[in-house]
mmCIF file of C-alpha atoms in Angstrom:
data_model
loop_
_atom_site.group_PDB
_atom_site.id
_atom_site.type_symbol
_atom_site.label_atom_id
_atom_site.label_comp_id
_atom_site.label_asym_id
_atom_site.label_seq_id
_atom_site.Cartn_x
_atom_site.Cartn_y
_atom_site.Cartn_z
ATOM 1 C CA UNK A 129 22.539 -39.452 0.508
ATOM 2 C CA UNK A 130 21.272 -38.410 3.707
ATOM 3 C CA UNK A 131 21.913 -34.952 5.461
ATOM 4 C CA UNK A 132 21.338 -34.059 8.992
ATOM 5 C CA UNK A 133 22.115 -31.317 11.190
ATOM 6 C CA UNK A 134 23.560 -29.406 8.492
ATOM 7 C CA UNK A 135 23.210 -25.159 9.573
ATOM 8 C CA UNK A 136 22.688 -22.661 7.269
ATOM 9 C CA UNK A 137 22.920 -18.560 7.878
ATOM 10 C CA UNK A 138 20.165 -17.204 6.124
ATOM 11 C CA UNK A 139 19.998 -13.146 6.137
ATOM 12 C CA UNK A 140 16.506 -11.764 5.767
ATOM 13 C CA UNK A 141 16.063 -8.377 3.489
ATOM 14 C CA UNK A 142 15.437 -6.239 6.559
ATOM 15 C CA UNK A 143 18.629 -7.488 7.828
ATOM 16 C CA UNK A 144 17.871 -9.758 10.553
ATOM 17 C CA UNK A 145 19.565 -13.244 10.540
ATOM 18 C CA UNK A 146 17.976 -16.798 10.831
ATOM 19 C CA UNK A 147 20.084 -19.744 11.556
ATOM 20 C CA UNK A 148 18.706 -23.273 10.562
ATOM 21 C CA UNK A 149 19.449 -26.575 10.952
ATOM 22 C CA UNK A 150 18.708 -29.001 8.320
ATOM 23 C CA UNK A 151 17.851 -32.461 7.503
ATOM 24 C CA UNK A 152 17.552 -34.288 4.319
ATOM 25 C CA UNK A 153 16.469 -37.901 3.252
ATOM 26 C CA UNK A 154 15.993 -38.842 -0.306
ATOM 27 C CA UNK A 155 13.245 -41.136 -1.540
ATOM 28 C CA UNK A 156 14.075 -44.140 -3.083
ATOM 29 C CA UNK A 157 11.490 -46.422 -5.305
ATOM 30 C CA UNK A 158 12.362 -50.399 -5.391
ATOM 31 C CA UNK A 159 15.299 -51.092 -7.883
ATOM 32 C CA UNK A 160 16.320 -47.494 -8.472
ATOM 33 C CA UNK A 161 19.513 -45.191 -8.209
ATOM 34 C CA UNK A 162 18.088 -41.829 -8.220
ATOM 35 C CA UNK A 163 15.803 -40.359 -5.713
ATOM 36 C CA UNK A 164 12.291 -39.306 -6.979
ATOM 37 C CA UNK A 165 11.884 -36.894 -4.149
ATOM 38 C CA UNK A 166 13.248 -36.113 -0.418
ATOM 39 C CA UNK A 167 11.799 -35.285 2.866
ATOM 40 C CA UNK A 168 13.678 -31.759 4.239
ATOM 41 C CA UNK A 169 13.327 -30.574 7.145
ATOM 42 C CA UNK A 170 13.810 -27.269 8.190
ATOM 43 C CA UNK A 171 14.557 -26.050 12.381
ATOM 44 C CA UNK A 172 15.068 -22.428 13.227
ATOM 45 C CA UNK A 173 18.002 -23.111 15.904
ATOM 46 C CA UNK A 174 18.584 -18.647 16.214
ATOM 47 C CA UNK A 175 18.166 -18.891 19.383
ATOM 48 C CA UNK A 176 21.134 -21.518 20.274
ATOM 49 C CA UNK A 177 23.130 -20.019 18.328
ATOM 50 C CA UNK A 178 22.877 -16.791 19.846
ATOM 51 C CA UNK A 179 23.489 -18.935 23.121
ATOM 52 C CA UNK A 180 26.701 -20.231 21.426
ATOM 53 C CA UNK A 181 27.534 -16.751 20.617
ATOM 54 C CA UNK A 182 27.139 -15.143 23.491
ATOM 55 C CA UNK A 183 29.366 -18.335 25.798
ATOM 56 C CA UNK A 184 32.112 -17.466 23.160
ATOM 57 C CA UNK A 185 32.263 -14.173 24.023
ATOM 58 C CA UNK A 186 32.134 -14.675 27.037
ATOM 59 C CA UNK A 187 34.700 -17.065 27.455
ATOM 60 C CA UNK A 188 36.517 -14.456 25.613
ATOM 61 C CA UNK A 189 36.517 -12.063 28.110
ATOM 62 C CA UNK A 190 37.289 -14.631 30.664
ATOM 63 C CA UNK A 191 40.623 -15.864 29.516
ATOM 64 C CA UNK A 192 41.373 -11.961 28.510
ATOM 65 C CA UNK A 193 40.822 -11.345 32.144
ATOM 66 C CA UNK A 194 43.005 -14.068 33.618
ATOM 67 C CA UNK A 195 45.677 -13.193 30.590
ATOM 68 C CA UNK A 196 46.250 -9.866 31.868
ATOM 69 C CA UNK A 197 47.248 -10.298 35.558
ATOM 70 C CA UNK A 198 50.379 -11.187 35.155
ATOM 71 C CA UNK A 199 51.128 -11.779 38.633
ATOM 72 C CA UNK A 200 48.045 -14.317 39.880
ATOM 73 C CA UNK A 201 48.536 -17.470 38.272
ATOM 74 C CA UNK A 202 45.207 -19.358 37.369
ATOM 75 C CA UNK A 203 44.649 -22.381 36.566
ATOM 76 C CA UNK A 204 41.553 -24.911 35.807
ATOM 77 C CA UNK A 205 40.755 -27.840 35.948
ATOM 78 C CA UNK A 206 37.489 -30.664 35.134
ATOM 79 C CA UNK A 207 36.520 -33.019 37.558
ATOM 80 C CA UNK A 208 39.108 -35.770 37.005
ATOM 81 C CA UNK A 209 41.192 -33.284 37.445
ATOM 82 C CA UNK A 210 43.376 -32.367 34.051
ATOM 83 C CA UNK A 211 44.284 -28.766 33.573
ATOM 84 C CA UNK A 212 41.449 -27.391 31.182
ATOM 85 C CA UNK A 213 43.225 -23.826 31.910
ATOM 86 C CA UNK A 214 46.671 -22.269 32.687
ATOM 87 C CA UNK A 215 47.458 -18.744 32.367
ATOM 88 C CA UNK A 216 50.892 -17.015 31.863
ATOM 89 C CA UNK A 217 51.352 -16.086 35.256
ATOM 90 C CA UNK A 218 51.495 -19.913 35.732
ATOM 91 C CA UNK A 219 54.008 -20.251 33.360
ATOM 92 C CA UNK A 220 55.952 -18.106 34.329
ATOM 93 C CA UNK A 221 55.865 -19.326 38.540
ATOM 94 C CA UNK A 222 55.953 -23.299 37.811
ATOM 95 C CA UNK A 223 58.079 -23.200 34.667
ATOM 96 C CA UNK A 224 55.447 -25.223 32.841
ATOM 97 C CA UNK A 225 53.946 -23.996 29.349
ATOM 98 C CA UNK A 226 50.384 -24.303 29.066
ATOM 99 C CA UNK A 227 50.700 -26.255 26.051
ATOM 100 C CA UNK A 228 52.702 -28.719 28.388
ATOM 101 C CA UNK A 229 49.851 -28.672 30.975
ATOM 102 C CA UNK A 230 46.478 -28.444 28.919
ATOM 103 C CA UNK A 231 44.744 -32.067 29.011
ATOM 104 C CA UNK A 232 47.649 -33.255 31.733
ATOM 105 C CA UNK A 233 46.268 -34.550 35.260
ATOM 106 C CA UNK A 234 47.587 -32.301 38.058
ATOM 107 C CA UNK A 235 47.329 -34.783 41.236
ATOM 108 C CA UNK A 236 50.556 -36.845 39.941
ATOM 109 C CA UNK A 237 52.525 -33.251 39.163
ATOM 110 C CA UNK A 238 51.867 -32.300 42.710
ATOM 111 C CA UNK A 239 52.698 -35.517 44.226
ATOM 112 C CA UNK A 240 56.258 -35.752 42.463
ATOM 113 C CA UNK A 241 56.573 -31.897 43.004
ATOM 114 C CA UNK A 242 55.865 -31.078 46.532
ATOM 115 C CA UNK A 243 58.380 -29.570 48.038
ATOM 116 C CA UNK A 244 56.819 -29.701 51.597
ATOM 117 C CA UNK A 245 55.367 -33.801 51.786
ATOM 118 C CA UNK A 246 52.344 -33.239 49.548
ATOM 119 C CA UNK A 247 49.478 -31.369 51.908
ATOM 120 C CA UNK A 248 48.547 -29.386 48.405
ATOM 121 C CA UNK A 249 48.422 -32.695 46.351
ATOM 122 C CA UNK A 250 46.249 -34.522 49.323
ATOM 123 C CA UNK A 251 44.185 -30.827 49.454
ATOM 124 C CA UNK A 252 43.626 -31.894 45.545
ATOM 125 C CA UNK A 253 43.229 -35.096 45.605
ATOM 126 C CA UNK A 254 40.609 -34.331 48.640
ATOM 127 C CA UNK A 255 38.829 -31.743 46.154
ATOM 128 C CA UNK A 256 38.694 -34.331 43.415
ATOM 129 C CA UNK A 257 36.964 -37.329 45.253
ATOM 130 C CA UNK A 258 34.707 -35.322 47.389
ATOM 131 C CA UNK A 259 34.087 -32.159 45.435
ATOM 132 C CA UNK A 260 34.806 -29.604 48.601
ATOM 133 C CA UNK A 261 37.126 -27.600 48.105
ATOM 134 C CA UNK A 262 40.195 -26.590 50.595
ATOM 135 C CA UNK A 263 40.912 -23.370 52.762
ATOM 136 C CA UNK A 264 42.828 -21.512 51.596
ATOM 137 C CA UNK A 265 46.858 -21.895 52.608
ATOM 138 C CA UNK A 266 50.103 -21.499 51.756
ATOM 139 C CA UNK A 267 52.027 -24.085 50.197
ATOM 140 C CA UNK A 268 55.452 -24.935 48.856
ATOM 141 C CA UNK A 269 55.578 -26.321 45.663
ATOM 142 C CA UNK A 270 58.471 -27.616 42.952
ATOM 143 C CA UNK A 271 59.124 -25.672 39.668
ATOM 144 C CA UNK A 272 59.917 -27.507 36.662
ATOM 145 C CA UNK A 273 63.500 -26.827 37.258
ATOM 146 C CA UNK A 274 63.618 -28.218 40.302
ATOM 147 C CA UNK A 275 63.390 -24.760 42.181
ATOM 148 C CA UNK A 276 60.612 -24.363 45.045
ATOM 149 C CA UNK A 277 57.738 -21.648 44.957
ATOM 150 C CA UNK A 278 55.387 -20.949 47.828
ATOM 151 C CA UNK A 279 52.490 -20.317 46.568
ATOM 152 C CA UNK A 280 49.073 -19.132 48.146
#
């Protein structure tokens, strides 16, 4: 049976590491089950792992960052739109849970929960078509309980 892209850790004696990816194919002769040999390839993919690594860590200290201020609610999003990212501070000022928000699209949320006609959903929506983003302002906005929050 074929293989491909399988990765393998190999440590060296002097220590050092070498990550490869590998592909197999075995070699079949007319008529019969079992392979009489296989092509392998080996590809030393160290470095993009390291990459890998290193955007882990990264991201890491990124949502370790926004974690900790527990009074700036952050939040992310991808270009359609849907919440990629919502810290506690969020949480805690809309009422939402992030598990709640995480993959949900935003622009309906802030269309059935402005408390002030919308300018922050149109703001969004604005941001989402044309990829310019809005001056800053001050907006009020609906909790999940049906409170308002101004938010900034």
């Amino acid at each position: 049976e074929a293989s491909a892209g399988e990765i393998l850790l190999l440590e060296r004696g002097d220590g050092s590491r070498l990550w490869l990816s590998i592909n197999a194919r075995p070699l079949l002769r007319p008529g019969e089950r079992v392979p009489h040999a296989a092509i392998v390839s080996f590809t030393d993919v160290s470095k993009q792992k390291s990459a890998e690594q290193r955007l882990a860590a990264s991201e890491l200290r990124f949502r370790s960052i926004f974690e900790s201020v527990g009074n700036i609610a952050v939040q992310g999003y991808d270009r359609s739109g849907r919440v990629i990212y919502w810290n506690g501070a969020s949480e805690r000022f809309y009422g939402y849970r992030s598990e709640e928000m995480i993959g949900r699209e935003m622009l309906p949320l802030l269309r059935d929960a402005s408390a002030d006609g919308g300018p922050l959903a149109q703001a969004f929506a604005d941001w989402i078509e044309t990829g310019d983003v809005a001056p800053p302002g001050e907006f009020e906005v609906r909790r999940k309980d049906g409170g308002s929050i101004r938010i900034y």
